Structures are given as structure tokens and as C-alpha cells.
Tab-separated table of C-alpha atoms in Angstrom:
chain	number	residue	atom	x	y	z
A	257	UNK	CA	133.144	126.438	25.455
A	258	UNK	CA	133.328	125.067	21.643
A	259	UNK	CA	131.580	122.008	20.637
A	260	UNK	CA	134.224	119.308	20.191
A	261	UNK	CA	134.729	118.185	16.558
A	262	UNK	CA	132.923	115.257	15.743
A	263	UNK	CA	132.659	113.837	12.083
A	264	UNK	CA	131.731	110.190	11.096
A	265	UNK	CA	134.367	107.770	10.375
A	266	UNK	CA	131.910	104.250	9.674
A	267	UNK	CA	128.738	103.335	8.188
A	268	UNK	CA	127.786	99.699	8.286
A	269	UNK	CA	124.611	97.869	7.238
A	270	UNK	CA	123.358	94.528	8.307
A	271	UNK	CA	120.554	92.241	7.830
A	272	UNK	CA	118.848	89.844	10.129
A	273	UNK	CA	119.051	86.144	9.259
A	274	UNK	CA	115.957	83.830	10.206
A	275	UNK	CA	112.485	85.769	11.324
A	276	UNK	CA	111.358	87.038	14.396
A	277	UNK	CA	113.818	89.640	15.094
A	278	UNK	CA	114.125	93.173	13.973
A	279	UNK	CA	112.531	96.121	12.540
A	280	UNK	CA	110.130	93.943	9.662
A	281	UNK	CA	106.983	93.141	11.750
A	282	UNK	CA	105.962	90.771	8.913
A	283	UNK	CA	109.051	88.906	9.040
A	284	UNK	CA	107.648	86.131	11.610
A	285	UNK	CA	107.125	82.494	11.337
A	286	UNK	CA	104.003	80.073	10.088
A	287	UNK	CA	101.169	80.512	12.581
A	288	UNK	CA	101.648	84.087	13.708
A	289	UNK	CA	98.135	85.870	14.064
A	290	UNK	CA	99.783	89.173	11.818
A	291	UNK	CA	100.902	86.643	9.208
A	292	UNK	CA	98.263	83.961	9.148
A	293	UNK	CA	95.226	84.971	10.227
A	294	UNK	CA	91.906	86.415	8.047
A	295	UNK	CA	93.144	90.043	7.655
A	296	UNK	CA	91.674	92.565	4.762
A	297	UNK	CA	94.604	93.502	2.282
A	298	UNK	CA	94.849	95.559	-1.262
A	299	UNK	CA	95.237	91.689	-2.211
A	300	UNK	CA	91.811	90.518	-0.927
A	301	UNK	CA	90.615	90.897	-4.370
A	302	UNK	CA	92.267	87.703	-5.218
A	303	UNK	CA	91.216	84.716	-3.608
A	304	UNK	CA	94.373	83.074	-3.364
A	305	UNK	CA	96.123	85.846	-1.614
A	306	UNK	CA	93.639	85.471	1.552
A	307	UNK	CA	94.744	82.846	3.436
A	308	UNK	CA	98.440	84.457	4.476
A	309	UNK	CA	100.150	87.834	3.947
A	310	UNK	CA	103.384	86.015	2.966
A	311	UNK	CA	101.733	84.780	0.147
A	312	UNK	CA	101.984	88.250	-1.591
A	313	UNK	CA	105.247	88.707	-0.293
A	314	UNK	CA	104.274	91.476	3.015
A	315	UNK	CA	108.128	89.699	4.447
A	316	UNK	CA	109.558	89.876	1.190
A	317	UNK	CA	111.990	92.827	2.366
A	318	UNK	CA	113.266	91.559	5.676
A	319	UNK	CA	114.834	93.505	8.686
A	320	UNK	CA	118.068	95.880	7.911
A	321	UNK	CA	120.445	97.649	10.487
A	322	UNK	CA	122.351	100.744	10.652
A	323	UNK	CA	125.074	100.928	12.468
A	324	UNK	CA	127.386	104.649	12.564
A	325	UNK	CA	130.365	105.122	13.907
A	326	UNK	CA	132.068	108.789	15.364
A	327	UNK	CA	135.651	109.523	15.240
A	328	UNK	CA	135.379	109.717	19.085
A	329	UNK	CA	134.240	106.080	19.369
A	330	UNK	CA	130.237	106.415	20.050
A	331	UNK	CA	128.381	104.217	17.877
A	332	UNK	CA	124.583	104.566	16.949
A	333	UNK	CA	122.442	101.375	15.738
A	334	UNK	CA	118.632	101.198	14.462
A	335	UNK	CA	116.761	98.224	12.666
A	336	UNK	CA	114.164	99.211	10.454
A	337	UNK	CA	112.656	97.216	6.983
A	338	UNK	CA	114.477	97.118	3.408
A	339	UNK	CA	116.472	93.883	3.551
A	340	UNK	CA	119.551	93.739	0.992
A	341	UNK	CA	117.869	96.432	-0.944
A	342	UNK	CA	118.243	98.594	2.218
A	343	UNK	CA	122.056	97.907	2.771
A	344	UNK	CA	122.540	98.451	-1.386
A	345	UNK	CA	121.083	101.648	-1.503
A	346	UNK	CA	123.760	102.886	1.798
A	347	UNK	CA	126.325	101.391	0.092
A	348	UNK	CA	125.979	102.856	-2.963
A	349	UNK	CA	124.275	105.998	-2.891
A	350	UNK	CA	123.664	107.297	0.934
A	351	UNK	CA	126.480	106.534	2.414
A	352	UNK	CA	128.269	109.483	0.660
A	353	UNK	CA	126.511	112.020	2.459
A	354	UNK	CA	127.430	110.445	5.971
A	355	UNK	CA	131.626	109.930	5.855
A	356	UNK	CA	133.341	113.013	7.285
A	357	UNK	CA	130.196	114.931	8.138
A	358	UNK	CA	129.366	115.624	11.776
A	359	UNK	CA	126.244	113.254	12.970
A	360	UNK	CA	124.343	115.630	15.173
A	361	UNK	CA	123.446	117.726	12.094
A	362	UNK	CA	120.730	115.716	11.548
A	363	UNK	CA	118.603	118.052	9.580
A	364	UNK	CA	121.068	118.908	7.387
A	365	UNK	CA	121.419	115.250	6.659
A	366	UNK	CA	117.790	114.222	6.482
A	367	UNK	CA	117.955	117.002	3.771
A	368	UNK	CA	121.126	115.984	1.663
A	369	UNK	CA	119.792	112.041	1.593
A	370	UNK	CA	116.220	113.069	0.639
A	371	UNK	CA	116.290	115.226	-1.973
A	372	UNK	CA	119.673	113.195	-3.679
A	373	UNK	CA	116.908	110.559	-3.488
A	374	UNK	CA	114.378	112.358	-5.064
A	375	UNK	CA	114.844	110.864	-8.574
A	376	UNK	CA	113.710	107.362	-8.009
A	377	UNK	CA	112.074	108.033	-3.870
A	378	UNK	CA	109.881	110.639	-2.478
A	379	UNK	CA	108.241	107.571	-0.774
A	380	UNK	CA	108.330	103.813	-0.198
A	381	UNK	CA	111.853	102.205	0.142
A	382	UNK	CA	114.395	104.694	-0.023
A	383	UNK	CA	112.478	106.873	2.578
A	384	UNK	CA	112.530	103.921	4.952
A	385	UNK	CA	115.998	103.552	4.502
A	386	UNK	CA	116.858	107.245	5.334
A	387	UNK	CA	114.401	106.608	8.560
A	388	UNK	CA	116.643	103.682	9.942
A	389	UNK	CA	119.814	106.061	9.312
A	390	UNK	CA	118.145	108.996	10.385
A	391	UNK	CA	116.975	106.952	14.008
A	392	UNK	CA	121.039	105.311	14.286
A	393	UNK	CA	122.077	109.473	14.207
A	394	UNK	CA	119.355	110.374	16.946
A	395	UNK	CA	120.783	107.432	18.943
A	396	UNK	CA	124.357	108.464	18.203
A	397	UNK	CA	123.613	112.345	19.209
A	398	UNK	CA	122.077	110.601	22.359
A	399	UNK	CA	125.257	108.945	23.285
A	400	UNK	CA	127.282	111.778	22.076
A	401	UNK	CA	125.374	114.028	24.632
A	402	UNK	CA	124.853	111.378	27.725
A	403	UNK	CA	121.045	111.847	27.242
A	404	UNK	CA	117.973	109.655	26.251
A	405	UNK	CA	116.705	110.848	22.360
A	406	UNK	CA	113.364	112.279	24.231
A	407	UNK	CA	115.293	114.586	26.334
A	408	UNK	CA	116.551	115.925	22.502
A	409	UNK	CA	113.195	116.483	21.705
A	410	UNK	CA	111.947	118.300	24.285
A	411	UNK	CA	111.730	116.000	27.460
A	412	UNK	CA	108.779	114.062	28.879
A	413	UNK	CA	105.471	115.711	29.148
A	414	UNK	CA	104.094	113.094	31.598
A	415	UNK	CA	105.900	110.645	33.456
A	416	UNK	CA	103.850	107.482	32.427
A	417	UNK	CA	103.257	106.546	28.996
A	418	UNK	CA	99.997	104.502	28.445
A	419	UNK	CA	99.397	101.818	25.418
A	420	UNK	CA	96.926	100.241	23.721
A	421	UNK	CA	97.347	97.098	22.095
A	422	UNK	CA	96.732	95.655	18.473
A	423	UNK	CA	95.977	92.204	18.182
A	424	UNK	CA	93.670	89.534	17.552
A	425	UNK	CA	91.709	89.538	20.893
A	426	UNK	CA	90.498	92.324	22.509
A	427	UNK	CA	89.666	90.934	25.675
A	428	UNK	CA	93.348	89.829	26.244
A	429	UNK	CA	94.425	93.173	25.629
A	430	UNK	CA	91.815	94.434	28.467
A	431	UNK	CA	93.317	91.666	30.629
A	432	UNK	CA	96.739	93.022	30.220
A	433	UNK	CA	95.934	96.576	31.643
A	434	UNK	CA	96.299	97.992	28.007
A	435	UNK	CA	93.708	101.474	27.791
A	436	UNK	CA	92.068	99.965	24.433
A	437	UNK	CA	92.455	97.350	21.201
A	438	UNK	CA	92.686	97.254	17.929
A	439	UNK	CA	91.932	94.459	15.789
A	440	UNK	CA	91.936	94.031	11.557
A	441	UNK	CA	89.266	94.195	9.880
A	442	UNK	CA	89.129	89.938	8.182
A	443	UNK	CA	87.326	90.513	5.444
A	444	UNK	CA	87.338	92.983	2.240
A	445	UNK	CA	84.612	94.312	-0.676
A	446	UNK	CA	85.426	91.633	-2.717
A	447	UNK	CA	83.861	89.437	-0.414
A	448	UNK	CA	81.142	90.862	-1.214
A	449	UNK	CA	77.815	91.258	1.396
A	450	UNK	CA	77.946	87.716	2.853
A	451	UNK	CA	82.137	89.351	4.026
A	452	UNK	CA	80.135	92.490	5.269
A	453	UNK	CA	78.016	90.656	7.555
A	454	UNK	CA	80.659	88.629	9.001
A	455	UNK	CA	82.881	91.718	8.993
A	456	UNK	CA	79.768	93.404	11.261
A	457	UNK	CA	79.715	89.849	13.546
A	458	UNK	CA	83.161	89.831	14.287
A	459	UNK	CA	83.192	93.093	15.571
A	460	UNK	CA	79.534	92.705	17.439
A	461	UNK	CA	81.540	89.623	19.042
A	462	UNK	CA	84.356	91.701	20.623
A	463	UNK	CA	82.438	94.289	21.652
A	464	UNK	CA	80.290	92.003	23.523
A	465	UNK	CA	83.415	90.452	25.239
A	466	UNK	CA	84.881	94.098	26.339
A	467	UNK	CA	82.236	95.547	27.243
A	468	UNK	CA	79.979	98.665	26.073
A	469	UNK	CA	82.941	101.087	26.912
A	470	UNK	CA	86.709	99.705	26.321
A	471	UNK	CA	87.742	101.362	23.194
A	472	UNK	CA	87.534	99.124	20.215
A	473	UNK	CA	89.079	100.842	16.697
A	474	UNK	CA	89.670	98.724	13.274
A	475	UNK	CA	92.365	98.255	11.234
A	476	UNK	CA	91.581	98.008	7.293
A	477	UNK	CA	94.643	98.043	5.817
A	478	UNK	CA	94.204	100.258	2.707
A	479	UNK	CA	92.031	97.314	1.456
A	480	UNK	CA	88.360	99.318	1.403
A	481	UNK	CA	86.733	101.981	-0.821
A	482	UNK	CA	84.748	104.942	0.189
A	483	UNK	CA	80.720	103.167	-0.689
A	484	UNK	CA	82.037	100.058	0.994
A	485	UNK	CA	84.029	101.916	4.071
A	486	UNK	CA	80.225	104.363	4.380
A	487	UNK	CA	78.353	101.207	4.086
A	488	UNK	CA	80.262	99.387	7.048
A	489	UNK	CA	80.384	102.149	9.141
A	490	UNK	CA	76.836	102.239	8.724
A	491	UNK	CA	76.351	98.911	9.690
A	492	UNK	CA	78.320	99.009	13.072
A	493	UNK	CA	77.111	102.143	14.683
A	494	UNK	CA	75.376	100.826	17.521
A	495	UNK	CA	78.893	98.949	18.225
A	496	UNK	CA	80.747	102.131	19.397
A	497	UNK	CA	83.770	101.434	17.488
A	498	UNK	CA	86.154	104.280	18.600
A	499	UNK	CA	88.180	104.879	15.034
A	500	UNK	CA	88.404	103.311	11.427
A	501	UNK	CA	91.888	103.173	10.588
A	502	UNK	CA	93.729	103.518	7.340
A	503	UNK	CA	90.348	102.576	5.091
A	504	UNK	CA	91.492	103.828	2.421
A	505	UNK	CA	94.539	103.444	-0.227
A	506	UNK	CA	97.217	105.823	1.166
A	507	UNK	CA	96.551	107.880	-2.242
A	508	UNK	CA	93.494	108.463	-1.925
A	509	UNK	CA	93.318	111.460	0.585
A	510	UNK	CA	90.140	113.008	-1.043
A	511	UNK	CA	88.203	109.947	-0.690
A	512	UNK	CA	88.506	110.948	2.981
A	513	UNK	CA	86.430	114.002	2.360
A	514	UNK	CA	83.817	111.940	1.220
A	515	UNK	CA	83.500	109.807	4.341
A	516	UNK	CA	83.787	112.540	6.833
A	517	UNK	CA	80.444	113.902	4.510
A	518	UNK	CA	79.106	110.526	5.444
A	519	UNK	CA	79.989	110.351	9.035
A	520	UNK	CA	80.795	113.406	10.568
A	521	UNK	CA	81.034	112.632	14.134
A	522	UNK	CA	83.146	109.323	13.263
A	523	UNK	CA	86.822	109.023	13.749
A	524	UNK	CA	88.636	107.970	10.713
A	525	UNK	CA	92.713	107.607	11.313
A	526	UNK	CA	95.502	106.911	8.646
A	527	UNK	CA	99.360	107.549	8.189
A	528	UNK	CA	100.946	104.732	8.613
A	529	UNK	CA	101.964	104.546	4.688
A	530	UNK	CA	102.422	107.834	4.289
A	531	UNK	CA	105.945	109.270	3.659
A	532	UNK	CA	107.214	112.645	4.913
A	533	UNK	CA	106.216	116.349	5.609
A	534	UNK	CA	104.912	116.684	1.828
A	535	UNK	CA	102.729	113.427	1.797
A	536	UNK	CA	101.265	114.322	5.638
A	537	UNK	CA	100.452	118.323	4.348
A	538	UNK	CA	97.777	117.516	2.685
A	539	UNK	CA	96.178	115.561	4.739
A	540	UNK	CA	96.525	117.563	7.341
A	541	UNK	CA	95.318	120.646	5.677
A	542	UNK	CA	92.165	118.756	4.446
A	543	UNK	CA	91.110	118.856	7.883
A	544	UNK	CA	89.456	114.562	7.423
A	545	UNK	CA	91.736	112.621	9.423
A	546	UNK	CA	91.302	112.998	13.522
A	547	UNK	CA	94.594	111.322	14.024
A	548	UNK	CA	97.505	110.654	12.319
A	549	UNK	CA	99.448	107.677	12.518
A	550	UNK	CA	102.967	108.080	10.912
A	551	UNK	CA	105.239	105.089	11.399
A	552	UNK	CA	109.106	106.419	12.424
A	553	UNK	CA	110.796	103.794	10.992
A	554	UNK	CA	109.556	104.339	7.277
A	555	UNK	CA	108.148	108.515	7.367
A	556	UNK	CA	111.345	109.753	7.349
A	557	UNK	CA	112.678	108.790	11.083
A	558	UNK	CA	112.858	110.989	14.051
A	559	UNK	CA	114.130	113.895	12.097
A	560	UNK	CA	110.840	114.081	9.869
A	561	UNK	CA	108.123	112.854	12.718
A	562	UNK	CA	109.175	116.129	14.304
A	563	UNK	CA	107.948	117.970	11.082
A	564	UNK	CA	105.054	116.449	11.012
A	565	UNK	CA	103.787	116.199	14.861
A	566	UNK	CA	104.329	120.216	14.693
A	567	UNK	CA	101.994	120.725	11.108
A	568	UNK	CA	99.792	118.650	12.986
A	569	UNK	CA	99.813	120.078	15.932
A	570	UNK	CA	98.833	123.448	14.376
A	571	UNK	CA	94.916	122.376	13.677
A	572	UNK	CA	94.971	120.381	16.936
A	573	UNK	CA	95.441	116.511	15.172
A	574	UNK	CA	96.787	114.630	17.467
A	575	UNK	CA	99.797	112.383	16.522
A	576	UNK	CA	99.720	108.340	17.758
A	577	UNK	CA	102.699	106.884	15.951
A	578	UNK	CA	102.092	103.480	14.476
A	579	UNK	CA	103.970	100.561	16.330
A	580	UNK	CA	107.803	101.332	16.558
A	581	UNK	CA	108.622	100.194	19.844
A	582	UNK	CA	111.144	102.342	21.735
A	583	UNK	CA	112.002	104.730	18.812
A	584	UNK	CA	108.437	105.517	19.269
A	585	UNK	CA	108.118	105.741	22.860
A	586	UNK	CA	110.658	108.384	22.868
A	587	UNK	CA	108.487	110.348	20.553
A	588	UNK	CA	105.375	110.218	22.153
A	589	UNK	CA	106.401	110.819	25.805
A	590	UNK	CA	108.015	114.146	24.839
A	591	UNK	CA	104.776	115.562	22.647
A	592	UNK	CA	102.064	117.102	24.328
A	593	UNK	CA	100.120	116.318	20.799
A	594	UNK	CA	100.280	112.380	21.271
A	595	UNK	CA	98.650	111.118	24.060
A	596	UNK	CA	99.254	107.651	24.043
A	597	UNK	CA	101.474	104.694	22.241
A	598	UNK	CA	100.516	101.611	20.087
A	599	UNK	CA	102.065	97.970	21.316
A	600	UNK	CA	101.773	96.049	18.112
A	601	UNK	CA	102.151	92.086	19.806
A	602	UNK	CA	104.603	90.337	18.878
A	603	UNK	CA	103.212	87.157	20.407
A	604	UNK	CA	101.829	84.356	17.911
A	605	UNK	CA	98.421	84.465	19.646
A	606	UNK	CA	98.501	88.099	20.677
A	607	UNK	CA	97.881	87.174	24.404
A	608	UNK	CA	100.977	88.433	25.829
A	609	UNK	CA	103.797	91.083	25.796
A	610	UNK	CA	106.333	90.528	23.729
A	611	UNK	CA	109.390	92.571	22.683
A	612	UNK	CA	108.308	94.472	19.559
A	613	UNK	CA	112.002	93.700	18.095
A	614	UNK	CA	112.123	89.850	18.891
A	615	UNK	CA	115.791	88.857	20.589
A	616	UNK	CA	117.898	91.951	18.344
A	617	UNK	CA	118.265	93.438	21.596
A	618	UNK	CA	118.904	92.752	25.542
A	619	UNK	CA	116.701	95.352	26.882
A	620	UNK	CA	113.819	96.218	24.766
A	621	UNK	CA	111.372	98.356	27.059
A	622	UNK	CA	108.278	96.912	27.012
A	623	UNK	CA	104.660	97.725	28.766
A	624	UNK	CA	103.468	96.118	31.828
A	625	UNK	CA	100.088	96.331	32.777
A	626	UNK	CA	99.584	98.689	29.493
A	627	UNK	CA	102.222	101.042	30.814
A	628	UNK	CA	105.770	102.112	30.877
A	629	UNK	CA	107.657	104.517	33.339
A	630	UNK	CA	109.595	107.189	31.573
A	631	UNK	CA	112.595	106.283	34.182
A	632	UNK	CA	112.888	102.951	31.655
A	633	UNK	CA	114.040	105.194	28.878
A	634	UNK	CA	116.619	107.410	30.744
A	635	UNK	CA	119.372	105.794	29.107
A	636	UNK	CA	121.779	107.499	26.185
A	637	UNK	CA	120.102	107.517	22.679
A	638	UNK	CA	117.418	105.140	22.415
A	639	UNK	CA	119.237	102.779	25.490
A	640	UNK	CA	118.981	99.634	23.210
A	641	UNK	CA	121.941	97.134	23.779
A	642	UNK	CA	122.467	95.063	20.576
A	643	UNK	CA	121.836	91.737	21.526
A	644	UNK	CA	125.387	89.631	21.214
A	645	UNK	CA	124.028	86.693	19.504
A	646	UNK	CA	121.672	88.583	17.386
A	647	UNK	CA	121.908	86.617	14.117
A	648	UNK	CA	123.365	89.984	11.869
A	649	UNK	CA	125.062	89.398	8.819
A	650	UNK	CA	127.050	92.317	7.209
A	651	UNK	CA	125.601	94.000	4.040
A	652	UNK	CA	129.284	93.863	2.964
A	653	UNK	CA	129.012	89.678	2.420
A	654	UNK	CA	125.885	90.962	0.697
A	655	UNK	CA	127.123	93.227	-1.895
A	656	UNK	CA	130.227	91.273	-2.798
A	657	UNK	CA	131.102	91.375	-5.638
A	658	UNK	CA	129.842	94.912	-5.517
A	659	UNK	CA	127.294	96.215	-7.254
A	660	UNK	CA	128.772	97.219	-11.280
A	661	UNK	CA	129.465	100.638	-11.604
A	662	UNK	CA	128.021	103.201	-13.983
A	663	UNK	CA	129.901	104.052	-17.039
A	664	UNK	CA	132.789	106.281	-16.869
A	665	UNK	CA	132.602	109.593	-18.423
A	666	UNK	CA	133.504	109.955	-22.262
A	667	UNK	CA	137.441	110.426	-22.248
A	668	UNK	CA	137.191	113.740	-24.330
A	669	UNK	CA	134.843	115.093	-21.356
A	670	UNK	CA	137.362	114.230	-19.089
A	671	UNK	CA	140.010	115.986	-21.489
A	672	UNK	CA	138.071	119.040	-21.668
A	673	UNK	CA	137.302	119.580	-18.190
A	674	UNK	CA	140.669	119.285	-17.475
């Protein structure tokens, strides 16, 4: 029997008025631990940039939407990061590569929007932007087909998936049922020795409330270098810290071969900046990193993740997505090569479970106990219902009056061509 003919008729971008809600973690209000408490950044250097994230602009983007539309009817939505920026660069450039085509080619159209993007992305924004489309086709090709998005990849490999928990407070996160916690790392080198020491405190001080054996890893944030990330490490050995996450800046992949020199037998993690197949191969074929942390929402989406989970899984790395929520969970439960999920909370205090989207939609899985059945995913696509009085407004209102065109083509071109 023929596939029916299927072609999209409607792209439409939105952003997310207020904070809280949608795919910018950042984008929370005053107070909120990930906002507003001490947290090493590549802005630590400068005193004035310590006190909040927002005050080097970590929100400045904002949550954007995608939502695509088949000429049968079945719509696909995801939220990622990239603000009006985000619903610009649809609008104007990516969108062209969408009308008419058929959505469940999805690897032809991860292709078409990345290399057309090539000029002025590779990484960063317009990357993140092709992730949010790329996750709105998985969850259209779900509806399409009557089937959650990890029974496209593959199925589940277990029927439980099981989450630890980043946060400020480990010992909540124990409390909760969640298998381990991750907390950042408050202060950076500029801080000089008197930072180190507390840095090497505030560690000793959750370790001591968890216990000798609860996992306890360490978020850095890009914001270390390789003598101060040695020196630390160093310093906390007799803590048991289970990983060191993303120490250093995202380009500097052979700084990791330094540290694994240093410490051979500790686990050193990063990813989460990185952008696609090409910025994962080498880090992957440097054999440094024990697990890589790609985040679907800016890497290049679903389409992309699957790239890189099976490079990794080719030298045995496994694959822990960073945060994500559901578009994640669907990964992870079909991959034999990631055994377990991150819950990023949402809370303002960090001491209980919170959807990882805020109110964008009505049914945002979450974990109880540090847990979540794979019977709450069996729904089409990604099974997220959009949330009625989510507070979208249209990129259209955005980009009106449009963005000015480029400049037509010399008439005597035009002449000749003709």
C-alpha cells in the first residue's frame, strides 16, 4: 500500500510573553536558584557579573515555538530558545525549505536547513533554531503515524526511566527518590585560592549531607581552565565526586587531553554547548570525555542526537542528554547507550518537581520519586498538549513591518538571463 501524500501547508513561530514558561531555562523570575544564586560563569572574571546570570544577559533570548502544519490537518509544536531572533530567521530564511515538502523526511530537511545555514551558523543560534523545527517534525511524524517519537527511534529499551536531579541541594534531590545530584560549581579562578577553598567546602558540605555513596557530580559551566580544573580536582578527591562537568570552554577539546593526563581514573563530562555531528566527532574520537551531554533542543534536535548517540556509541561513550524534558525522555528510553535522564528543577528553591516547561503545556511528564513509566509517553509525537492560555504571541506581530529585503538583482542581469 503507498504512503499517502503528505506535504506541509503552515509554518508558524511564536514567542512566550512573561518568564517561566517554555524552552529558555534562564528565562525565570528574581530569586530563582539557576538565576540568582553563586554559580561559576565565563563572566566570573568580572566582579559585577557574579551576583545574577541575568546580569550578562543568560535570558536575553527568551523561549520560541514552532508550530507545522500538514495538508492532512496534523500539527506538530516544540519550544526551544532564540526569542524574536528565532522566529526571524524561519521567517526569512528556513521557512523556504519547509512549504510543500513532505515532513517525515526529516533528514533530508535537517540537511537542506543546515548547510543553507552554513554561511553565518555551524553552531550557536541558527542550530538551535533548526533543533526546535527539527523536534515540531518528529512530533508531527508522531501524529502522522499514531505513535510516540521513541517508538520512531527504536522503542523503549527498559520500561522505567530513572533521573537524577540538578539543583542547589543535594539532599532534597535524595529525598525525592532521584538516583544522584548535581550541583554548580559557585565560585571561579578569578576568585582566586580563598574561591578554591570555599569551592572545596561547599562540596565537603554536601557530601557530608548525602552520604559517602549518593552520586554527587559538578557543574562548571565552561568557566574553569585546565591548572585550575587539575588543581580542584586535586583538592576534592577524598569527596568521591562522581563527574566534573563541562570544565572547560566548549572550544577547548584538547585541554581535555590534558586533564585526563592528570586524572585518569576521573570522570570528566561535557556537550551541552556543543553543536552537531561535526562539533561531537572530535570529541568523541579523542577518546577524553566519559559521557557526553548534548542538549536536543540546541545540537541539532532529534534528527542530529541520533547521529551523535550512534558515533558515540561506537567507542562505548555513553550519551545522558542535558535537561530537555520530554523531548529528551523520548531519547533516552529508546537508547541502550544512555542509561539515565537529567531533571533540571524548575522550582525556585530546587526542592520539588516542577514541570521543566513551566505552564506551556497541560501534561508535561514529569518524575515521581526520581522515575517515570514509559506508559506516560505512549501518546502520538511527543504527547504534549499546548496549554490554552499559554501566553504565545505570533512571530508574525513580531516581524511586522517585515524585515527589508535584499536588493533586487541589476535589471540588465535580469535582461540577460531572460
Amino acid at each position: 500500500m503507498a504512503a499517502k501524500s503528505l506535504h506541509i501547508t503552515k509554518v508558524e513561530t511564536f514567542v512566550i510573553q512573561g518568564v517561566g514558561s517554555g524552552g529558555d531555562y534562564h528565562n525565570v523570575k528574581g530569586g530563582h536558584w539557576l538565576i540568582d544564586s553563586p554559580i561559576s560563569t565565563p563572566m566570573s572574571g568580572w566582579e559585577k557579573y557574579r551576583t545574577s546570570r541575568t546580569s550578562w544577559g543568560i535570558n536575553v533570548l527568551g523561549s520560541f515555538c514552532v508550530e507545522i502544519k500538514a495538508s492532512d490537518g496534523t500539527m506538530g509544536f516544540a519550544t526551544g530558545f532564540g526569542g524574536p531572533p528565532a522566529c526571524w530567521l524561519v521567517k526569512e530564511h528556513l521557512e523556504r525549505f519547509l512549504i510543500g515538502a513532505d515532513p517525515r523526511n526529516t533528514n533530508s530537511l535537517f540537511e537542506q536547513m543546515y548547510r543553507a545555514s552554513m554561511f553565518y551558523g555551524r553552531k550557536g543560534l541558527p542550530v538551535a533554531v533548526i533543533s526546535v523545527i527539527d523536534l515540531a517534525l518528529w512530533d508531527l511524524k508522531g501524529k502522522i503515524w499514531k505513535e510516540p517519537v521513541y517508538r520512531l527511534l527504536g522503542g523503549n529499551t527498559r520500561d522505567r526511566l530513572h533521573f537524577y536531579c540538578t539543583g542547589p541541594e543535594p539532599l532534597a534531590a535524595k529525598q525525592m527518590g532521584f538516583i544522584g545530584a548535581k550541583v554548580p560549581l559557585p565560585y571561579g579562578p578569578d576568585e582566586g585560592q580563598a574561591g578554591l577553598r570555599k569551592n572545596v567546602e561547599f562540596l565537603r558540605q554536601h557530601r557530608e549531607s548525602v552520604g559517602p555513596d549518593f552520586p554527587l557530580r559538578v557543574d562548571c559551566y565552561m568557566s574553569l581552565n585546565v591548572s585550575y580544573t587539575i588543581q580542584i580536582v586535586k583538592a576534592c578527591e577524598d569527596l568521591n565526586i562522581d563527574w566534573w562537568e563541562e570544565c572547560l570552554t566548549p572550544d577547548d577539546s584538547d585541554g581535555f587531553k590534558q586533564l585526563k593526563r592528570a586524572h585518569p581514573t576521573v570522570k570528566f563530562t561535557t556537550g551541552e554547548h556543543e553543536y552537531s555531528r561535526y562539533g561531537f566527532r572530535k570529541l568523541i574520537e579523542g577518546r577524553t570525555i566519559d559521557i557526553l551531554q548534548p542538549d536536543v533542543m540546541w545540537v541539532g534536535g532529534m534528527t542530529e542526537l541520533q547521529r551523535i548517540s550512534a558515533m558515540a556509541a561506537a567507542y562505548d561513550i555513553p550519551v545522558i542528554p542535558h535537561a530537555s524534558g520530554p523531548y529528551s525522555y523520548h531519547f533516552v528510553i529508546s537508547q541502550p547507550n544512555s542509561p539515565f535522564q537529567e531533571y533540571l528543577a524548575n522550582s525556585p528553591d530546587g526542592k520539588s518537581v516542577l514541570p521543566v516547561f513551566g505552564d506551556l503545556f497541560m501534561n508535561e511528564p514529569i518524575p515521581t520519586k526520581g522515575y517515570l513509566d514509559v506508559s506516560e509517553l505512549d501518546k502520538p509525537g511527543f504527547g504534549l498538549e499546548v496549554n490554552p492560555a499559554a501566553r504565545l504571541i505570533s512571530g508574525d506581530q513580531l516581524l511586522r513591518p517585515g524585515p527589508r529585503r535584499g536588493l533586487e538583482p541589476p535589471k540588465e542581469v535580469t535582461d540577460n538571463a531572460a
